[in-house]
Amino acid sequence: VAPKIGNPGRQQKLAAHIDSIRCLVERRPDATLDELRDELSVRVALSTLWRVLDRLELSLKKEGSARRQTASA
């Protein structure tokens, strides 16, 4: 019995946009996932964008109200 040839998996929709994503996050580190998705020219779920950011070890830093209050106190 020959081994079953597996499916190589789905192509990543954002693979061609990795450089654009890196630039967007660098330029706007406080942007939301929704804002980043709006600036890309491809339709993807927010979870897909989040997984790409996680895989690239990029994070979005929001200045939260609790952090601002603590810093100013």
mmCIF file of the N, C-alpha and C atoms, coordinates in Angstrom:
data_MODEL
# 
_entry.id   MODEL 
# 
loop_
_atom_site.group_PDB 
_atom_site.id 
_atom_site.type_symbol 
_atom_site.label_atom_id 
_atom_site.label_alt_id 
_atom_site.label_comp_id 
_atom_site.label_asym_id 
_atom_site.label_entity_id 
_atom_site.label_seq_id 
_atom_site.pdbx_PDB_ins_code 
_atom_site.Cartn_x 
_atom_site.Cartn_y 
_atom_site.Cartn_z 
_atom_site.occupancy 
_atom_site.B_iso_or_equiv 
_atom_site.pdbx_formal_charge 
_atom_site.auth_seq_id 
_atom_site.auth_comp_id 
_atom_site.auth_asym_id 
_atom_site.auth_atom_id 
_atom_site.pdbx_PDB_model_num 
ATOM 1   N N  . VAL A 1 1  ? 0.853   -1.171 0.000  1.00 0.00 ? 1  VAL A N  1 
ATOM 2   C CA . VAL A 1 1  ? 0.000   0.000  0.000  1.00 0.00 ? 1  VAL A CA 1 
ATOM 3   C C  . VAL A 1 1  ? 0.901   1.236  0.000  1.00 0.00 ? 1  VAL A C  1 
ATOM 4   N N  . ALA A 1 2  ? 0.667   2.099  -0.970 1.00 0.00 ? 2  ALA A N  1 
ATOM 5   C CA . ALA A 1 2  ? 1.460   3.326  -1.094 1.00 0.00 ? 2  ALA A CA 1 
ATOM 6   C C  . ALA A 1 2  ? 0.981   4.369  -0.091 1.00 0.00 ? 2  ALA A C  1 
ATOM 7   N N  . PRO A 1 3  ? 1.904   5.188  0.429  1.00 0.00 ? 3  PRO A N  1 
ATOM 8   C CA . PRO A 1 3  ? 1.486   6.244  1.358  1.00 0.00 ? 3  PRO A CA 1 
ATOM 9   C C  . PRO A 1 3  ? 0.566   7.238  0.659  1.00 0.00 ? 3  PRO A C  1 
ATOM 10  N N  . LYS A 1 4  ? -0.375  7.719  1.419  1.00 0.00 ? 4  LYS A N  1 
ATOM 11  C CA . LYS A 1 4  ? -1.324  8.702  0.902  1.00 0.00 ? 4  LYS A CA 1 
ATOM 12  C C  . LYS A 1 4  ? -0.616  10.046 0.723  1.00 0.00 ? 4  LYS A C  1 
ATOM 13  N N  . ILE A 1 5  ? -0.792  10.650 -0.417 1.00 0.00 ? 5  ILE A N  1 
ATOM 14  C CA . ILE A 1 5  ? -0.188  11.962 -0.670 1.00 0.00 ? 5  ILE A CA 1 
ATOM 15  C C  . ILE A 1 5  ? -1.094  13.015 -0.048 1.00 0.00 ? 5  ILE A C  1 
ATOM 16  N N  . GLY A 1 6  ? -0.539  13.777 0.866  1.00 0.00 ? 6  GLY A N  1 
ATOM 17  C CA . GLY A 1 6  ? -1.318  14.761 1.604  1.00 0.00 ? 6  GLY A CA 1 
ATOM 18  C C  . GLY A 1 6  ? -1.535  16.051 0.839  1.00 0.00 ? 6  GLY A C  1 
ATOM 19  N N  . ASN A 1 7  ? -2.507  16.766 1.285  1.00 0.00 ? 7  ASN A N  1 
ATOM 20  C CA . ASN A 1 7  ? -2.802  18.085 0.747  1.00 0.00 ? 7  ASN A CA 1 
ATOM 21  C C  . ASN A 1 7  ? -1.776  19.057 1.324  1.00 0.00 ? 7  ASN A C  1 
ATOM 22  N N  . PRO A 1 8  ? -1.108  19.855 0.502  1.00 0.00 ? 8  PRO A N  1 
ATOM 23  C CA . PRO A 1 8  ? -0.110  20.781 1.026  1.00 0.00 ? 8  PRO A CA 1 
ATOM 24  C C  . PRO A 1 8  ? -0.703  21.903 1.878  1.00 0.00 ? 8  PRO A C  1 
ATOM 25  N N  . GLY A 1 9  ? -2.007  21.978 1.966  1.00 0.00 ? 9  GLY A N  1 
ATOM 26  C CA . GLY A 1 9  ? -2.649  23.014 2.774  1.00 0.00 ? 9  GLY A CA 1 
ATOM 27  C C  . GLY A 1 9  ? -3.076  24.197 1.934  1.00 0.00 ? 9  GLY A C  1 
ATOM 28  N N  . ARG A 1 10 ? -3.820  25.051 2.572  1.00 0.00 ? 10 ARG A N  1 
ATOM 29  C CA . ARG A 1 10 ? -4.297  26.255 1.879  1.00 0.00 ? 10 ARG A CA 1 
ATOM 30  C C  . ARG A 1 10 ? -3.170  27.255 1.740  1.00 0.00 ? 10 ARG A C  1 
ATOM 31  N N  . GLN A 1 11 ? -3.194  27.986 0.665  1.00 0.00 ? 11 GLN A N  1 
ATOM 32  C CA . GLN A 1 11 ? -2.237  29.068 0.516  1.00 0.00 ? 11 GLN A CA 1 
ATOM 33  C C  . GLN A 1 11 ? -2.648  30.196 1.442  1.00 0.00 ? 11 GLN A C  1 
ATOM 34  N N  . GLN A 1 12 ? -1.663  30.832 2.002  1.00 0.00 ? 12 GLN A N  1 
ATOM 35  C CA . GLN A 1 12 ? -1.940  31.942 2.894  1.00 0.00 ? 12 GLN A CA 1 
ATOM 36  C C  . GLN A 1 12 ? -2.315  33.167 2.082  1.00 0.00 ? 12 GLN A C  1 
ATOM 37  N N  . LYS A 1 13 ? -3.475  33.731 2.398  1.00 0.00 ? 13 LYS A N  1 
ATOM 38  C CA . LYS A 1 13 ? -3.947  34.914 1.673  1.00 0.00 ? 13 LYS A CA 1 
ATOM 39  C C  . LYS A 1 13 ? -3.024  36.107 1.851  1.00 0.00 ? 13 LYS A C  1 
ATOM 40  N N  . LEU A 1 14 ? -2.391  36.195 2.997  1.00 0.00 ? 14 LEU A N  1 
ATOM 41  C CA . LEU A 1 14 ? -1.592  37.374 3.299  1.00 0.00 ? 14 LEU A CA 1 
ATOM 42  C C  . LEU A 1 14 ? -0.109  37.188 3.009  1.00 0.00 ? 14 LEU A C  1 
ATOM 43  N N  . ALA A 1 15 ? 0.288   36.048 2.441  1.00 0.00 ? 15 ALA A N  1 
ATOM 44  C CA . ALA A 1 15 ? 1.703   35.782 2.187  1.00 0.00 ? 15 ALA A CA 1 
ATOM 45  C C  . ALA A 1 15 ? 2.328   36.867 1.310  1.00 0.00 ? 15 ALA A C  1 
ATOM 46  N N  . ALA A 1 16 ? 1.605   37.341 0.333  1.00 0.00 ? 16 ALA A N  1 
ATOM 47  C CA . ALA A 1 16 ? 2.129   38.376 -0.566 1.00 0.00 ? 16 ALA A CA 1 
ATOM 48  C C  . ALA A 1 16 ? 2.106   39.766 0.069  1.00 0.00 ? 16 ALA A C  1 
ATOM 49  N N  . HIS A 1 17 ? 1.504   39.892 1.237  1.00 0.00 ? 17 HIS A N  1 
ATOM 50  C CA . HIS A 1 17 ? 1.342   41.200 1.875  1.00 0.00 ? 17 HIS A CA 1 
ATOM 51  C C  . HIS A 1 17 ? 2.184   41.358 3.147  1.00 0.00 ? 17 HIS A C  1 
ATOM 52  N N  . ILE A 1 18 ? 3.094   40.432 3.391  1.00 0.00 ? 18 ILE A N  1 
ATOM 53  C CA . ILE A 1 18 ? 3.875   40.452 4.630  1.00 0.00 ? 18 ILE A CA 1 
ATOM 54  C C  . ILE A 1 18 ? 4.644   41.759 4.790  1.00 0.00 ? 18 ILE A C  1 
ATOM 55  N N  . ASP A 1 19 ? 5.316   42.209 3.746  1.00 0.00 ? 19 ASP A N  1 
ATOM 56  C CA . ASP A 1 19 ? 6.087   43.456 3.836  1.00 0.00 ? 19 ASP A CA 1 
ATOM 57  C C  . ASP A 1 19 ? 5.182   44.648 4.113  1.00 0.00 ? 19 ASP A C  1 
ATOM 58  N N  . SER A 1 20 ? 4.013   44.667 3.476  1.00 0.00 ? 20 SER A N  1 
ATOM 59  C CA . SER A 1 20 ? 3.049   45.750 3.712  1.00 0.00 ? 20 SER A CA 1 
ATOM 60  C C  . SER A 1 20 ? 2.565   45.739 5.157  1.00 0.00 ? 20 SER A C  1 
ATOM 61  N N  . ILE A 1 21 ? 2.320   44.554 5.688  1.00 0.00 ? 21 ILE A N  1 
ATOM 62  C CA . ILE A 1 21 ? 1.846   44.435 7.076  1.00 0.00 ? 21 ILE A CA 1 
ATOM 63  C C  . ILE A 1 21 ? 2.916   44.945 8.026  1.00 0.00 ? 21 ILE A C  1 
ATOM 64  N N  . ARG A 1 22 ? 4.159   44.539 7.797  1.00 0.00 ? 22 ARG A N  1 
ATOM 65  C CA . ARG A 1 22 ? 5.264   45.015 8.661  1.00 0.00 ? 22 ARG A CA 1 
ATOM 66  C C  . ARG A 1 22 ? 5.346   46.547 8.630  1.00 0.00 ? 22 ARG A C  1 
ATOM 67  N N  . CYS A 1 23 ? 5.256   47.132 7.448  1.00 0.00 ? 23 CYS A N  1 
ATOM 68  C CA . CYS A 1 23 ? 5.325   48.600 7.322  1.00 0.00 ? 23 CYS A CA 1 
ATOM 69  C C  . CYS A 1 23 ? 4.148   49.276 8.021  1.00 0.00 ? 23 CYS A C  1 
ATOM 70  N N  . LEU A 1 24 ? 2.952   48.717 7.862  1.00 0.00 ? 24 LEU A N  1 
ATOM 71  C CA . LEU A 1 24 ? 1.771   49.298 8.506  1.00 0.00 ? 24 LEU A CA 1 
ATOM 72  C C  . LEU A 1 24 ? 1.913   49.297 10.019 1.00 0.00 ? 24 LEU A C  1 
ATOM 73  N N  . VAL A 1 25 ? 2.373   48.178 10.578 1.00 0.00 ? 25 VAL A N  1 
ATOM 74  C CA . VAL A 1 25 ? 2.513   48.078 12.035 1.00 0.00 ? 25 VAL A CA 1 
ATOM 75  C C  . VAL A 1 25 ? 3.621   49.003 12.525 1.00 0.00 ? 25 VAL A C  1 
ATOM 76  N N  . GLU A 1 26 ? 4.689   49.109 11.749 1.00 0.00 ? 26 GLU A N  1 
ATOM 77  C CA . GLU A 1 26 ? 5.771   50.015 12.128 1.00 0.00 ? 26 GLU A CA 1 
ATOM 78  C C  . GLU A 1 26 ? 5.305   51.470 12.103 1.00 0.00 ? 26 GLU A C  1 
ATOM 79  N N  . ARG A 1 27 ? 4.531   51.803 11.079 1.00 0.00 ? 27 ARG A N  1 
ATOM 80  C CA . ARG A 1 27 ? 4.043   53.178 10.918 1.00 0.00 ? 27 ARG A CA 1 
ATOM 81  C C  . ARG A 1 27 ? 2.926   53.509 11.911 1.00 0.00 ? 27 ARG A C  1 
ATOM 82  N N  . ARG A 1 28 ? 2.076   52.529 12.211 1.00 0.00 ? 28 ARG A N  1 
ATOM 83  C CA . ARG A 1 28 ? 0.938   52.764 13.102 1.00 0.00 ? 28 ARG A CA 1 
ATOM 84  C C  . ARG A 1 28 ? 0.832   51.657 14.145 1.00 0.00 ? 28 ARG A C  1 
ATOM 85  N N  . PRO A 1 29 ? 1.725   51.614 15.126 1.00 0.00 ? 29 PRO A N  1 
ATOM 86  C CA . PRO A 1 29 ? 1.716   50.540 16.118 1.00 0.00 ? 29 PRO A CA 1 
ATOM 87  C C  . PRO A 1 29 ? 0.484   50.551 17.020 1.00 0.00 ? 29 PRO A C  1 
ATOM 88  N N  . ASP A 1 30 ? -0.265  51.646 17.010 1.00 0.00 ? 30 ASP A N  1 
ATOM 89  C CA . ASP A 1 30 ? -1.456  51.727 17.844 1.00 0.00 ? 30 ASP A CA 1 
ATOM 90  C C  . ASP A 1 30 ? -2.738  51.447 17.058 1.00 0.00 ? 30 ASP A C  1 
ATOM 91  N N  . ALA A 1 31 ? -2.610  51.016 15.808 1.00 0.00 ? 31 ALA A N  1 
ATOM 92  C CA . ALA A 1 31 ? -3.790  50.725 14.984 1.00 0.00 ? 31 ALA A CA 1 
ATOM 93  C C  . ALA A 1 31 ? -4.480  49.456 15.478 1.00 0.00 ? 31 ALA A C  1 
ATOM 94  N N  . THR A 1 32 ? -5.771  49.395 15.286 1.00 0.00 ? 32 THR A N  1 
ATOM 95  C CA . THR A 1 32 ? -6.506  48.178 15.625 1.00 0.00 ? 32 THR A CA 1 
ATOM 96  C C  . THR A 1 32 ? -6.392  47.200 14.463 1.00 0.00 ? 32 THR A C  1 
ATOM 97  N N  . LEU A 1 33 ? -6.733  45.947 14.724 1.00 0.00 ? 33 LEU A N  1 
ATOM 98  C CA . LEU A 1 33 ? -6.738  44.951 13.654 1.00 0.00 ? 33 LEU A CA 1 
ATOM 99  C C  . LEU A 1 33 ? -7.677  45.381 12.532 1.00 0.00 ? 33 LEU A C  1 
ATOM 100 N N  . ASP A 1 34 ? -8.804  45.927 12.904 1.00 0.00 ? 34 ASP A N  1 
ATOM 101 C CA . ASP A 1 34 ? -9.788  46.378 11.919 1.00 0.00 ? 34 ASP A CA 1 
ATOM 102 C C  . ASP A 1 34 ? -9.210  47.484 11.036 1.00 0.00 ? 34 ASP A C  1 
ATOM 103 N N  . GLU A 1 35 ? -8.480  48.413 11.634 1.00 0.00 ? 35 GLU A N  1 
ATOM 104 C CA . GLU A 1 35 ? -7.859  49.496 10.867 1.00 0.00 ? 35 GLU A CA 1 
ATOM 105 C C  . GLU A 1 35 ? -6.785  48.963 9.918  1.00 0.00 ? 35 GLU A C  1 
ATOM 106 N N  . LEU A 1 36 ? -5.984  48.018 10.394 1.00 0.00 ? 36 LEU A N  1 
ATOM 107 C CA . LEU A 1 36 ? -4.967  47.424 9.528  1.00 0.00 ? 36 LEU A CA 1 
ATOM 108 C C  . LEU A 1 36 ? -5.611  46.690 8.360  1.00 0.00 ? 36 LEU A C  1 
ATOM 109 N N  . ARG A 1 37 ? -6.656  45.944 8.653  1.00 0.00 ? 37 ARG A N  1 
ATOM 110 C CA . ARG A 1 37 ? -7.344  45.194 7.608  1.00 0.00 ? 37 ARG A CA 1 
ATOM 111 C C  . ARG A 1 37 ? -7.905  46.142 6.548  1.00 0.00 ? 37 ARG A C  1 
ATOM 112 N N  . ASP A 1 38 ? -8.441  47.272 6.981  1.00 0.00 ? 38 ASP A N  1 
ATOM 113 C CA . ASP A 1 38 ? -8.985  48.258 6.035  1.00 0.00 ? 38 ASP A CA 1 
ATOM 114 C C  . ASP A 1 38 ? -7.911  48.792 5.092  1.00 0.00 ? 38 ASP A C  1 
ATOM 115 N N  . GLU A 1 39 ? -6.674  48.885 5.561  1.00 0.00 ? 39 GLU A N  1 
ATOM 116 C CA . GLU A 1 39 ? -5.596  49.427 4.735  1.00 0.00 ? 39 GLU A CA 1 
ATOM 117 C C  . GLU A 1 39 ? -5.002  48.399 3.775  1.00 0.00 ? 39 GLU A C  1 
ATOM 118 N N  . LEU A 1 40 ? -5.281  47.121 4.007  1.00 0.00 ? 40 LEU A N  1 
ATOM 119 C CA . LEU A 1 40 ? -4.781  46.083 3.107  1.00 0.00 ? 40 LEU A CA 1 
ATOM 120 C C  . LEU A 1 40 ? -5.718  45.935 1.918  1.00 0.00 ? 40 LEU A C  1 
ATOM 121 N N  . SER A 1 41 ? -5.189  45.467 0.838  1.00 0.00 ? 41 SER A N  1 
ATOM 122 C CA . SER A 1 41 ? -6.012  45.323 -0.369 1.00 0.00 ? 41 SER A CA 1 
ATOM 123 C C  . SER A 1 41 ? -6.574  43.913 -0.526 1.00 0.00 ? 41 SER A C  1 
ATOM 124 N N  . VAL A 1 42 ? -6.706  43.200 0.567  1.00 0.00 ? 42 VAL A N  1 
ATOM 125 C CA . VAL A 1 42 ? -7.226  41.834 0.528  1.00 0.00 ? 42 VAL A CA 1 
ATOM 126 C C  . VAL A 1 42 ? -8.228  41.652 1.668  1.00 0.00 ? 42 VAL A C  1 
ATOM 127 N N  . ARG A 1 43 ? -9.282  40.891 1.400  1.00 0.00 ? 43 ARG A N  1 
ATOM 128 C CA . ARG A 1 43 ? -10.301 40.643 2.431  1.00 0.00 ? 43 ARG A CA 1 
ATOM 129 C C  . ARG A 1 43 ? -9.922  39.408 3.234  1.00 0.00 ? 43 ARG A C  1 
ATOM 130 N N  . VAL A 1 44 ? -9.747  39.590 4.525  1.00 0.00 ? 44 VAL A N  1 
ATOM 131 C CA . VAL A 1 44 ? -9.436  38.483 5.426  1.00 0.00 ? 44 VAL A CA 1 
ATOM 132 C C  . VAL A 1 44 ? -10.171 38.699 6.739  1.00 0.00 ? 44 VAL A C  1 
ATOM 133 N N  . ALA A 1 45 ? -10.327 37.622 7.476  1.00 0.00 ? 45 ALA A N  1 
ATOM 134 C CA . ALA A 1 45 ? -10.919 37.706 8.809  1.00 0.00 ? 45 ALA A CA 1 
ATOM 135 C C  . ALA A 1 45 ? -9.899  38.328 9.764  1.00 0.00 ? 45 ALA A C  1 
ATOM 136 N N  . LEU A 1 46 ? -10.393 38.957 10.801 1.00 0.00 ? 46 LEU A N  1 
ATOM 137 C CA . LEU A 1 46 ? -9.493  39.548 11.793 1.00 0.00 ? 46 LEU A CA 1 
ATOM 138 C C  . LEU A 1 46 ? -8.608  38.483 12.425 1.00 0.00 ? 46 LEU A C  1 
ATOM 139 N N  . SER A 1 47 ? -9.152  37.288 12.619 1.00 0.00 ? 47 SER A N  1 
ATOM 140 C CA . SER A 1 47 ? -8.363  36.202 13.213 1.00 0.00 ? 47 SER A CA 1 
ATOM 141 C C  . SER A 1 47 ? -7.198  35.810 12.301 1.00 0.00 ? 47 SER A C  1 
ATOM 142 N N  . THR A 1 48 ? -7.398  35.880 10.992 1.00 0.00 ? 48 THR A N  1 
ATOM 143 C CA . THR A 1 48 ? -6.324  35.579 10.048 1.00 0.00 ? 48 THR A CA 1 
ATOM 144 C C  . THR A 1 48 ? -5.214  36.612 10.168 1.00 0.00 ? 48 THR A C  1 
ATOM 145 N N  . LEU A 1 49 ? -5.595  37.869 10.237 1.00 0.00 ? 49 LEU A N  1 
ATOM 146 C CA . LEU A 1 49 ? -4.614  38.933 10.394 1.00 0.00 ? 49 LEU A CA 1 
ATOM 147 C C  . LEU A 1 49 ? -3.876  38.791 11.718 1.00 0.00 ? 49 LEU A C  1 
ATOM 148 N N  . TRP A 1 50 ? -4.601  38.455 12.777 1.00 0.00 ? 50 TRP A N  1 
ATOM 149 C CA . TRP A 1 50 ? -3.990  38.269 14.089 1.00 0.00 ? 50 TRP A CA 1 
ATOM 150 C C  . TRP A 1 50 ? -2.958  37.141 14.061 1.00 0.00 ? 50 TRP A C  1 
ATOM 151 N N  . ARG A 1 51 ? -3.289  36.020 13.404 1.00 0.00 ? 51 ARG A N  1 
ATOM 152 C CA . ARG A 1 51 ? -2.353  34.892 13.323 1.00 0.00 ? 51 ARG A CA 1 
ATOM 153 C C  . ARG A 1 51 ? -1.084  35.284 12.575 1.00 0.00 ? 51 ARG A C  1 
ATOM 154 N N  . VAL A 1 52 ? -1.217  36.081 11.517 1.00 0.00 ? 52 VAL A N  1 
ATOM 155 C CA . VAL A 1 52 ? -0.040  36.533 10.765 1.00 0.00 ? 52 VAL A CA 1 
ATOM 156 C C  . VAL A 1 52 ? 0.825   37.434 11.647 1.00 0.00 ? 52 VAL A C  1 
ATOM 157 N N  . LEU A 1 53 ? 0.203   38.352 12.352 1.00 0.00 ? 53 LEU A N  1 
ATOM 158 C CA . LEU A 1 53 ? 0.965   39.234 13.249 1.00 0.00 ? 53 LEU A CA 1 
ATOM 159 C C  . LEU A 1 53 ? 1.678   38.418 14.319 1.00 0.00 ? 53 LEU A C  1 
ATOM 160 N N  . ASP A 1 54 ? 0.998   37.421 14.856 1.00 0.00 ? 54 ASP A N  1 
ATOM 161 C CA . ASP A 1 54 ? 1.590   36.562 15.877 1.00 0.00 ? 54 ASP A CA 1 
ATOM 162 C C  . ASP A 1 54 ? 2.765   35.778 15.298 1.00 0.00 ? 54 ASP A C  1 
ATOM 163 N N  . ARG A 1 55 ? 2.591   35.234 14.111 1.00 0.00 ? 55 ARG A N  1 
ATOM 164 C CA . ARG A 1 55 ? 3.647   34.470 13.459 1.00 0.00 ? 55 ARG A CA 1 
ATOM 165 C C  . ARG A 1 55 ? 4.863   35.345 13.172 1.00 0.00 ? 55 ARG A C  1 
ATOM 166 N N  . LEU A 1 56 ? 4.641   36.599 12.833 1.00 0.00 ? 56 LEU A N  1 
ATOM 167 C CA . LEU A 1 56 ? 5.727   37.545 12.569 1.00 0.00 ? 56 LEU A CA 1 
ATOM 168 C C  . LEU A 1 56 ? 6.286   38.172 13.846 1.00 0.00 ? 56 LEU A C  1 
ATOM 169 N N  . GLU A 1 57 ? 5.695   37.803 14.971 1.00 0.00 ? 57 GLU A N  1 
ATOM 170 C CA . GLU A 1 57 ? 6.067   38.342 16.286 1.00 0.00 ? 57 GLU A CA 1 
ATOM 171 C C  . GLU A 1 57 ? 5.923   39.856 16.334 1.00 0.00 ? 57 GLU A C  1 
ATOM 172 N N  . LEU A 1 58 ? 4.853   40.344 15.693 1.00 0.00 ? 58 LEU A N  1 
ATOM 173 C CA . LEU A 1 58 ? 4.502   41.756 15.732 1.00 0.00 ? 58 LEU A CA 1 
ATOM 174 C C  . LEU A 1 58 ? 3.333   41.932 16.684 1.00 0.00 ? 58 LEU A C  1 
ATOM 175 N N  . SER A 1 59 ? 3.293   43.034 17.367 1.00 0.00 ? 59 SER A N  1 
ATOM 176 C CA . SER A 1 59 ? 2.154   43.297 18.243 1.00 0.00 ? 59 SER A CA 1 
ATOM 177 C C  . SER A 1 59 ? 1.704   44.737 18.060 1.00 0.00 ? 59 SER A C  1 
ATOM 178 N N  . LEU A 1 60 ? 0.447   44.936 18.341 1.00 0.00 ? 60 LEU A N  1 
ATOM 179 C CA . LEU A 1 60 ? -0.135  46.272 18.280 1.00 0.00 ? 60 LEU A CA 1 
ATOM 180 C C  . LEU A 1 60 ? -0.227  46.789 19.704 1.00 0.00 ? 60 LEU A C  1 
ATOM 181 N N  . LYS A 1 61 ? 0.293   47.951 19.938 1.00 0.00 ? 61 LYS A N  1 
ATOM 182 C CA . LYS A 1 61 ? 0.315   48.527 21.286 1.00 0.00 ? 61 LYS A CA 1 
ATOM 183 C C  . LYS A 1 61 ? -0.678  49.667 21.379 1.00 0.00 ? 61 LYS A C  1 
ATOM 184 N N  . LYS A 1 62 ? -1.716  49.468 22.155 1.00 0.00 ? 62 LYS A N  1 
ATOM 185 C CA . LYS A 1 62 ? -2.693  50.523 22.383 1.00 0.00 ? 62 LYS A CA 1 
ATOM 186 C C  . LYS A 1 62 ? -2.345  51.204 23.701 1.00 0.00 ? 62 LYS A C  1 
ATOM 187 N N  . GLU A 1 63 ? -2.498  52.485 23.727 1.00 0.00 ? 63 GLU A N  1 
ATOM 188 C CA . GLU A 1 63 ? -2.309  53.251 24.953 1.00 0.00 ? 63 GLU A CA 1 
ATOM 189 C C  . GLU A 1 63 ? -3.632  53.234 25.697 1.00 0.00 ? 63 GLU A C  1 
ATOM 190 N N  . GLY A 1 64 ? -3.755  52.343 26.658 1.00 0.00 ? 64 GLY A N  1 
ATOM 191 C CA . GLY A 1 64 ? -5.005  52.181 27.390 1.00 0.00 ? 64 GLY A CA 1 
ATOM 192 C C  . GLY A 1 64 ? -5.232  53.279 28.399 1.00 0.00 ? 64 GLY A C  1 
ATOM 193 N N  . SER A 1 65 ? -6.494  53.527 28.754 1.00 0.00 ? 65 SER A N  1 
ATOM 194 C CA . SER A 1 65 ? -6.809  54.581 29.711 1.00 0.00 ? 65 SER A CA 1 
ATOM 195 C C  . SER A 1 65 ? -6.241  54.251 31.086 1.00 0.00 ? 65 SER A C  1 
ATOM 196 N N  . ALA A 1 66 ? -6.218  52.995 31.474 1.00 0.00 ? 66 ALA A N  1 
ATOM 197 C CA . ALA A 1 66 ? -5.667  52.618 32.776 1.00 0.00 ? 66 ALA A CA 1 
ATOM 198 C C  . ALA A 1 66 ? -4.169  52.907 32.820 1.00 0.00 ? 66 ALA A C  1 
ATOM 199 N N  . ARG A 1 67 ? -3.470  52.627 31.741 1.00 0.00 ? 67 ARG A N  1 
ATOM 200 C CA . ARG A 1 67 ? -2.044  52.883 31.687 1.00 0.00 ? 67 ARG A CA 1 
ATOM 201 C C  . ARG A 1 67 ? -1.779  54.398 31.726 1.00 0.00 ? 67 ARG A C  1 
ATOM 202 N N  . ARG A 1 68 ? -2.598  55.175 31.032 1.00 0.00 ? 68 ARG A N  1 
ATOM 203 C CA . ARG A 1 68 ? -2.422  56.618 31.043 1.00 0.00 ? 68 ARG A CA 1 
ATOM 204 C C  . ARG A 1 68 ? -2.656  57.201 32.433 1.00 0.00 ? 68 ARG A C  1 
ATOM 205 N N  . GLN A 1 69 ? -3.670  56.703 33.129 1.00 0.00 ? 69 GLN A N  1 
ATOM 206 C CA . GLN A 1 69 ? -3.957  57.205 34.475 1.00 0.00 ? 69 GLN A CA 1 
ATOM 207 C C  . GLN A 1 69 ? -2.828  56.863 35.425 1.00 0.00 ? 69 GLN A C  1 
ATOM 208 N N  . THR A 1 70 ? -2.294  55.673 35.307 1.00 0.00 ? 70 THR A N  1 
ATOM 209 C CA . THR A 1 70 ? -1.193  55.251 36.181 1.00 0.00 ? 70 THR A CA 1 
ATOM 210 C C  . THR A 1 70 ? 0.048   56.082 35.890 1.00 0.00 ? 70 THR A C  1 
ATOM 211 N N  . ALA A 1 71 ? 0.323   56.330 34.631 1.00 0.00 ? 71 ALA A N  1 
ATOM 212 C CA . ALA A 1 71 ? 1.517   57.090 34.262 1.00 0.00 ? 71 ALA A CA 1 
ATOM 213 C C  . ALA A 1 71 ? 1.441   58.528 34.710 1.00 0.00 ? 71 ALA A C  1 
ATOM 214 N N  . SER A 1 72 ? 0.252   59.113 34.686 1.00 0.00 ? 72 SER A N  1 
ATOM 215 C CA . SER A 1 72 ? 0.114   60.524 35.043 1.00 0.00 ? 72 SER A CA 1 
ATOM 216 C C  . SER A 1 72 ? -0.054  60.743 36.534 1.00 0.00 ? 72 SER A C  1 
ATOM 217 N N  . ALA A 1 73 ? -0.302  59.683 37.285 1.00 0.00 ? 73 ALA A N  1 
ATOM 218 C CA . ALA A 1 73 ? -0.513  59.820 38.732 1.00 0.00 ? 73 ALA A CA 1 
ATOM 219 C C  . ALA A 1 73 ? 0.758   59.955 39.502 1.00 0.00 ? 73 ALA A C  1 
# 
